[in-house]
Amino acid sequence: MAIQISHRAKAIKPSPTLTVSALAKQMKADGIDVINFGVGEPDFNTPDYIKNEAHKAIDENFTRYTASAGIIELREAIAAKLKRDNNLDCNPNDILVSPGAKASIFFLLMTICDPRDEVLIPSPYWVSYTSQVEMVDAFPILLPTRAASNFKISAEQLEEALESLSNPKALILNSPNNPTGSVYNRKELEKIAAVCIKHNIMIISDEIYEKLIYDGKKHFSIASISDEVREHTVLINGVSKAYAMTGWRLGYAAGPADIIKRAARIQGHTTSCVNSITQKAAIVALNECDGSVAEMREEFQKRRNFLVDELNKIPNLKCRLPRGAFYAMPNISYYIHNNKLGIKNCVEMCEYILREYKVAIVPGSAFGADKYVRFSYATSMENIEEGLKRFKKGLIDSIS
Ligand SMILES: Cc1ncc(COP(=O)(O)O)c(C=O)c1O
């Protein structure tokens, strides 16, 4: 007889973004010419000054387990970065270095959530938030947003939602946002923070796309509003997106020392520590700068402008200009409702576009946005041009 799978494992669905990406990669490996807009990682190489440090770490045999929360020099480098970029005073005890921001968020949820606690998540949302909340037996509570409000929640909406909940524990705020590209400004964050403090809930501020904000705008961290807000906030960040280091696996959480200490214990019993070589490389990524982050940002901005302009030229399709991250999310509801192929939703539309036109995009339903699809522009301009041509033809053909 087969061993029973746990309720927890049964409830977890595969990550749709990874599924689309894997399918597109497989098609490519099979010799099919697929344009992949599904990826959630920069297409640039990790800069040389970072890679060189990893070579050095190996040559110097820096290859053993480290302190579970991360080597002290790295936590000092993160504290210095948080001061420099975010005006936050932290010391190494306030910082946990994890194998990716994803792991930081999970260990944090393990640390603060009891079964049946409620975690508020603005929707559209990054796919792993809801799954991770479910994995710790808490309830994800979605806060719907609208394109007209730039997919941002308001303090009033948060207040109203909190009043109807019995065990609210935390709000997960992600700015710049995946998938919408929205960026909250200081005023909006101040109002949201005030509500969180009033209701004594934790703010989990996922700032992984901090360095990818366009049009000359700068990131503002909610944790920097005041000491009181800082005590209610765990800031999440990492090196994956800013330094093109997704495969190296390093993220971090910065917040109240007691919470961080307990999260580090959980990490210690699960993954031990982050790869020692990656930790050394991350120190130079954070401390030094060869201009590559600015170059990548500039290139992403160029691609964003082109992609969004071209998407908006497609009849009956609307796409807001994303302010950060590297995703664009056009509304395709006209084509869902008017196609002649029996396509009923965005998943079927994405399947059709992939099958017939060899373009991989992620259905918005993966993020709680049924009328949308998500394009990642972390791919070359050449791919964007060709992929858009095919996507447009696919949509037009579907209604012809
Ligand atoms: C919003 C958001 N947070 C966190 C992560 C995870 O980053 P990491 O590679 O550091 O685990 C991602 C990756 O796609 C993301 O989009």
PDB file of N, CA, C and O and ligand atoms in Angstrom, residues 40-41 99-103 105 126 129 174 176-178 206 208-209 236-241 245-246 249-252 327 374, ligand 1:
ATOM      1  N   GLY A  40      12.135  34.236 -14.246  1.00  0.00           N
ATOM      2  CA  GLY A  40      12.165  35.258 -13.191  1.00  0.00           C
ATOM      3  C   GLY A  40      13.583  35.556 -12.761  1.00  0.00           C
ATOM      4  O   GLY A  40      13.847  35.749 -11.580  1.00  0.00           O
ATOM      5  N   GLU A  41      14.504  35.549 -13.728  1.00  0.00           N
ATOM      6  CA  GLU A  41      15.890  35.838 -13.342  1.00  0.00           C
ATOM      7  C   GLU A  41      16.584  36.628 -14.436  1.00  0.00           C
ATOM      8  O   GLU A  41      16.279  36.468 -15.624  1.00  0.00           O
ATOM      9  N   PRO A  99      19.669  30.662   2.298  1.00  0.00           N
ATOM     10  CA  PRO A  99      19.864  30.251   0.893  1.00  0.00           C
ATOM     11  C   PRO A  99      18.764  30.810  -0.014  1.00  0.00           C
ATOM     12  O   PRO A  99      17.877  30.098  -0.458  1.00  0.00           O
ATOM     13  N   GLY A 100      18.796  32.108  -0.221  1.00  0.00           N
ATOM     14  CA  GLY A 100      17.793  32.788  -1.032  1.00  0.00           C
ATOM     15  C   GLY A 100      16.801  33.548  -0.167  1.00  0.00           C
ATOM     16  O   GLY A 100      16.513  33.155   0.970  1.00  0.00           O
ATOM     17  N   ALA A 101      16.283  34.642  -0.728  1.00  0.00           N
ATOM     18  CA  ALA A 101      15.248  35.410  -0.031  1.00  0.00           C
ATOM     19  C   ALA A 101      14.033  34.525   0.224  1.00  0.00           C
ATOM     20  O   ALA A 101      13.330  34.662   1.222  1.00  0.00           O
ATOM     21  N   LYS A 102      13.808  33.607  -0.687  1.00  0.00           N
ATOM     22  CA  LYS A 102      12.679  32.687  -0.557  1.00  0.00           C
ATOM     23  C   LYS A 102      12.784  31.921   0.761  1.00  0.00           C
ATOM     24  O   LYS A 102      11.811  31.782   1.506  1.00  0.00           O
ATOM     25  N   ALA A 103      13.978  31.441   1.061  1.00  0.00           N
ATOM     26  CA  ALA A 103      14.192  30.695   2.309  1.00  0.00           C
ATOM     27  C   ALA A 103      14.077  31.629   3.518  1.00  0.00           C
ATOM     28  O   ALA A 103      13.529  31.245   4.551  1.00  0.00           O
ATOM     29  N   ILE A 105      12.137  34.157   3.843  1.00  0.00           N
ATOM     30  CA  ILE A 105      10.711  34.392   4.106  1.00  0.00           C
ATOM     31  C   ILE A 105      10.102  33.158   4.783  1.00  0.00           C
ATOM     32  O   ILE A 105       9.356  33.261   5.748  1.00  0.00           O
ATOM     33  N   TRP A 126       3.287  37.401  -5.505  1.00  0.00           N
ATOM     34  CA  TRP A 126       4.314  36.435  -5.923  1.00  0.00           C
ATOM     35  C   TRP A 126       3.869  35.049  -5.471  1.00  0.00           C
ATOM     36  O   TRP A 126       3.439  34.867  -4.320  1.00  0.00           O
ATOM     37  N   TYR A 129       4.370  33.222  -1.850  1.00  0.00           N
ATOM     38  CA  TYR A 129       3.857  33.723  -0.563  1.00  0.00           C
ATOM     39  C   TYR A 129       2.710  32.856  -0.040  1.00  0.00           C
ATOM     40  O   TYR A 129       2.713  32.439   1.112  1.00  0.00           O
ATOM     41  N   ASN A 174       5.430  43.715  -1.029  1.00  0.00           N
ATOM     42  CA  ASN A 174       6.504  43.476  -1.995  1.00  0.00           C
ATOM     43  C   ASN A 174       6.599  44.670  -2.948  1.00  0.00           C
ATOM     44  O   ASN A 174       5.780  44.836  -3.823  1.00  0.00           O
ATOM     45  N   PRO A 176       9.675  46.960  -5.106  1.00  0.00           N
ATOM     46  CA  PRO A 176       8.937  46.766  -6.343  1.00  0.00           C
ATOM     47  C   PRO A 176       8.333  45.357  -6.405  1.00  0.00           C
ATOM     48  O   PRO A 176       8.900  44.427  -5.858  1.00  0.00           O
ATOM     49  N   ASN A 177       7.212  45.296  -7.118  1.00  0.00           N
ATOM     50  CA  ASN A 177       6.384  44.104  -7.033  1.00  0.00           C
ATOM     51  C   ASN A 177       6.558  43.146  -8.218  1.00  0.00           C
ATOM     52  O   ASN A 177       6.651  43.553  -9.364  1.00  0.00           O
ATOM     53  N   ASN A 178       6.573  41.884  -7.867  1.00  0.00           N
ATOM     54  CA  ASN A 178       6.438  40.812  -8.854  1.00  0.00           C
ATOM     55  C   ASN A 178       5.042  40.240  -8.629  1.00  0.00           C
ATOM     56  O   ASN A 178       4.776  39.779  -7.519  1.00  0.00           O
ATOM     57  N   ASP A 206       9.358  42.596   1.398  1.00  0.00           N
ATOM     58  CA  ASP A 206      10.202  41.910   0.418  1.00  0.00           C
ATOM     59  C   ASP A 206      10.710  42.943  -0.586  1.00  0.00           C
ATOM     60  O   ASP A 206       9.961  43.417  -1.442  1.00  0.00           O
ATOM     61  N   ILE A 208      13.390  42.551  -2.709  1.00  0.00           N
ATOM     62  CA  ILE A 208      14.375  41.862  -3.548  1.00  0.00           C
ATOM     63  C   ILE A 208      14.634  42.601  -4.879  1.00  0.00           C
ATOM     64  O   ILE A 208      15.708  42.491  -5.446  1.00  0.00           O
ATOM     65  N   TYR A 209      13.648  43.381  -5.362  1.00  0.00           N
ATOM     66  CA  TYR A 209      13.850  44.110  -6.623  1.00  0.00           C
ATOM     67  C   TYR A 209      14.272  45.572  -6.388  1.00  0.00           C
ATOM     68  O   TYR A 209      14.138  46.416  -7.281  1.00  0.00           O
ATOM     69  N   ILE A 236      13.324  41.899   3.778  1.00  0.00           N
ATOM     70  CA  ILE A 236      13.869  40.764   3.029  1.00  0.00           C
ATOM     71  C   ILE A 236      14.569  41.301   1.780  1.00  0.00           C
ATOM     72  O   ILE A 236      14.011  42.151   1.066  1.00  0.00           O
ATOM     73  N   ASN A 237      15.764  40.830   1.544  1.00  0.00           N
ATOM     74  CA  ASN A 237      16.466  41.219   0.324  1.00  0.00           C
ATOM     75  C   ASN A 237      17.471  40.117  -0.022  1.00  0.00           C
ATOM     76  O   ASN A 237      17.482  39.080   0.657  1.00  0.00           O
ATOM     77  N   GLY A 238      18.272  40.332  -1.028  1.00  0.00           N
ATOM     78  CA  GLY A 238      19.233  39.304  -1.408  1.00  0.00           C
ATOM     79  C   GLY A 238      20.033  39.742  -2.616  1.00  0.00           C
ATOM     80  O   GLY A 238      19.906  40.888  -3.069  1.00  0.00           O
ATOM     81  N   VAL A 239      20.837  38.833  -3.132  1.00  0.00           N
ATOM     82  CA  VAL A 239      21.712  39.201  -4.247  1.00  0.00           C
ATOM     83  C   VAL A 239      21.214  38.678  -5.600  1.00  0.00           C
ATOM     84  O   VAL A 239      21.782  39.015  -6.635  1.00  0.00           O
ATOM     85  N   SER A 240      20.146  37.873  -5.583  1.00  0.00           N
ATOM     86  CA  SER A 240      19.709  37.208  -6.822  1.00  0.00           C
ATOM     87  C   SER A 240      19.449  38.159  -7.979  1.00  0.00           C
ATOM     88  O   SER A 240      19.979  37.978  -9.072  1.00  0.00           O
ATOM     89  N   LYS A 241      18.610  39.152  -7.738  1.00  0.00           N
ATOM     90  CA  LYS A 241      18.134  39.962  -8.861  1.00  0.00           C
ATOM     91  C   LYS A 241      19.081  41.128  -9.159  1.00  0.00           C
ATOM     92  O   LYS A 241      19.310  41.446 -10.316  1.00  0.00           O
ATOM     93  N   MET A 245      22.582  36.800  -9.600  1.00  0.00           N
ATOM     94  CA  MET A 245      23.175  35.691  -8.835  1.00  0.00           C
ATOM     95  C   MET A 245      22.108  34.692  -8.375  1.00  0.00           C
ATOM     96  O   MET A 245      22.195  34.141  -7.272  1.00  0.00           O
ATOM     97  N   THR A 246      21.116  34.456  -9.222  1.00  0.00           N
ATOM     98  CA  THR A 246      20.003  33.603  -8.779  1.00  0.00           C
ATOM     99  C   THR A 246      20.449  32.199  -8.376  1.00  0.00           C
ATOM    100  O   THR A 246      19.935  31.636  -7.415  1.00  0.00           O
ATOM    101  N   ARG A 249      22.276  31.344  -4.626  1.00  0.00           N
ATOM    102  CA  ARG A 249      21.389  31.174  -3.487  1.00  0.00           C
ATOM    103  C   ARG A 249      21.838  31.940  -2.254  1.00  0.00           C
ATOM    104  O   ARG A 249      22.450  31.390  -1.338  1.00  0.00           O
ATOM    105  N   LEU A 250      21.516  33.210  -2.244  1.00  0.00           N
ATOM    106  CA  LEU A 250      21.766  33.986  -1.028  1.00  0.00           C
ATOM    107  C   LEU A 250      20.755  35.126  -0.904  1.00  0.00           C
ATOM    108  O   LEU A 250      20.634  35.970  -1.796  1.00  0.00           O
ATOM    109  N   GLY A 251      20.028  35.092   0.206  1.00  0.00           N
ATOM    110  CA  GLY A 251      19.125  36.179   0.545  1.00  0.00           C
ATOM    111  C   GLY A 251      19.308  36.483   2.022  1.00  0.00           C
ATOM    112  O   GLY A 251      20.081  35.810   2.705  1.00  0.00           O
ATOM    113  N   TYR A 252      18.609  37.486   2.494  1.00  0.00           N
ATOM    114  CA  TYR A 252      18.727  37.765   3.926  1.00  0.00           C
ATOM    115  C   TYR A 252      17.470  38.401   4.481  1.00  0.00           C
ATOM    116  O   TYR A 252      16.643  38.959   3.747  1.00  0.00           O
ATOM    117  N   TYR A 327       8.984  42.727 -15.016  1.00  0.00           N
ATOM    118  CA  TYR A 327       7.785  42.048 -15.522  1.00  0.00           C
ATOM    119  C   TYR A 327       6.788  43.076 -16.061  1.00  0.00           C
ATOM    120  O   TYR A 327       6.697  44.185 -15.541  1.00  0.00           O
ATOM    121  N   ARG A 374       1.696  37.355 -17.616  1.00  0.00           N
ATOM    122  CA  ARG A 374       2.929  38.044 -17.202  1.00  0.00           C
ATOM    123  C   ARG A 374       4.060  37.748 -18.163  1.00  0.00           C
ATOM    124  O   ARG A 374       4.352  36.596 -18.456  1.00  0.00           O
TER     125      ARG A 374
HETATM  126  C1  LIG B   1       9.061  38.836  -5.066  1.00  0.00           C
HETATM  127  C2  LIG B   1      10.157  37.836  -4.936  1.00  0.00           C
HETATM  128  N1  LIG B   1      10.669  37.589  -3.719  1.00  0.00           N
HETATM  129  C3  LIG B   1      11.650  36.691  -3.553  1.00  0.00           C
HETATM  130  C4  LIG B   1      12.160  35.981  -4.617  1.00  0.00           C
HETATM  131  C5  LIG B   1      13.218  34.926  -4.347  1.00  0.00           C
HETATM  132  O1  LIG B   1      14.498  35.360  -4.488  1.00  0.00           O
HETATM  133  P1  LIG B   1      15.719  34.412  -4.124  1.00  0.00           P
HETATM  134  O2  LIG B   1      16.339  33.993  -5.406  1.00  0.00           O
HETATM  135  O3  LIG B   1      16.632  35.282  -3.311  1.00  0.00           O
HETATM  136  O4  LIG B   1      15.213  33.265  -3.321  1.00  0.00           O
HETATM  137  C6  LIG B   1      11.652  36.192  -5.895  1.00  0.00           C
HETATM  138  C7  LIG B   1      12.147  35.403  -7.049  1.00  0.00           C
HETATM  139  O5  LIG B   1      11.549  35.297  -8.079  1.00  0.00           O
HETATM  140  C8  LIG B   1      10.636  37.155  -6.065  1.00  0.00           C
HETATM  141  O6  LIG B   1      10.113  37.409  -7.272  1.00  0.00           O
END
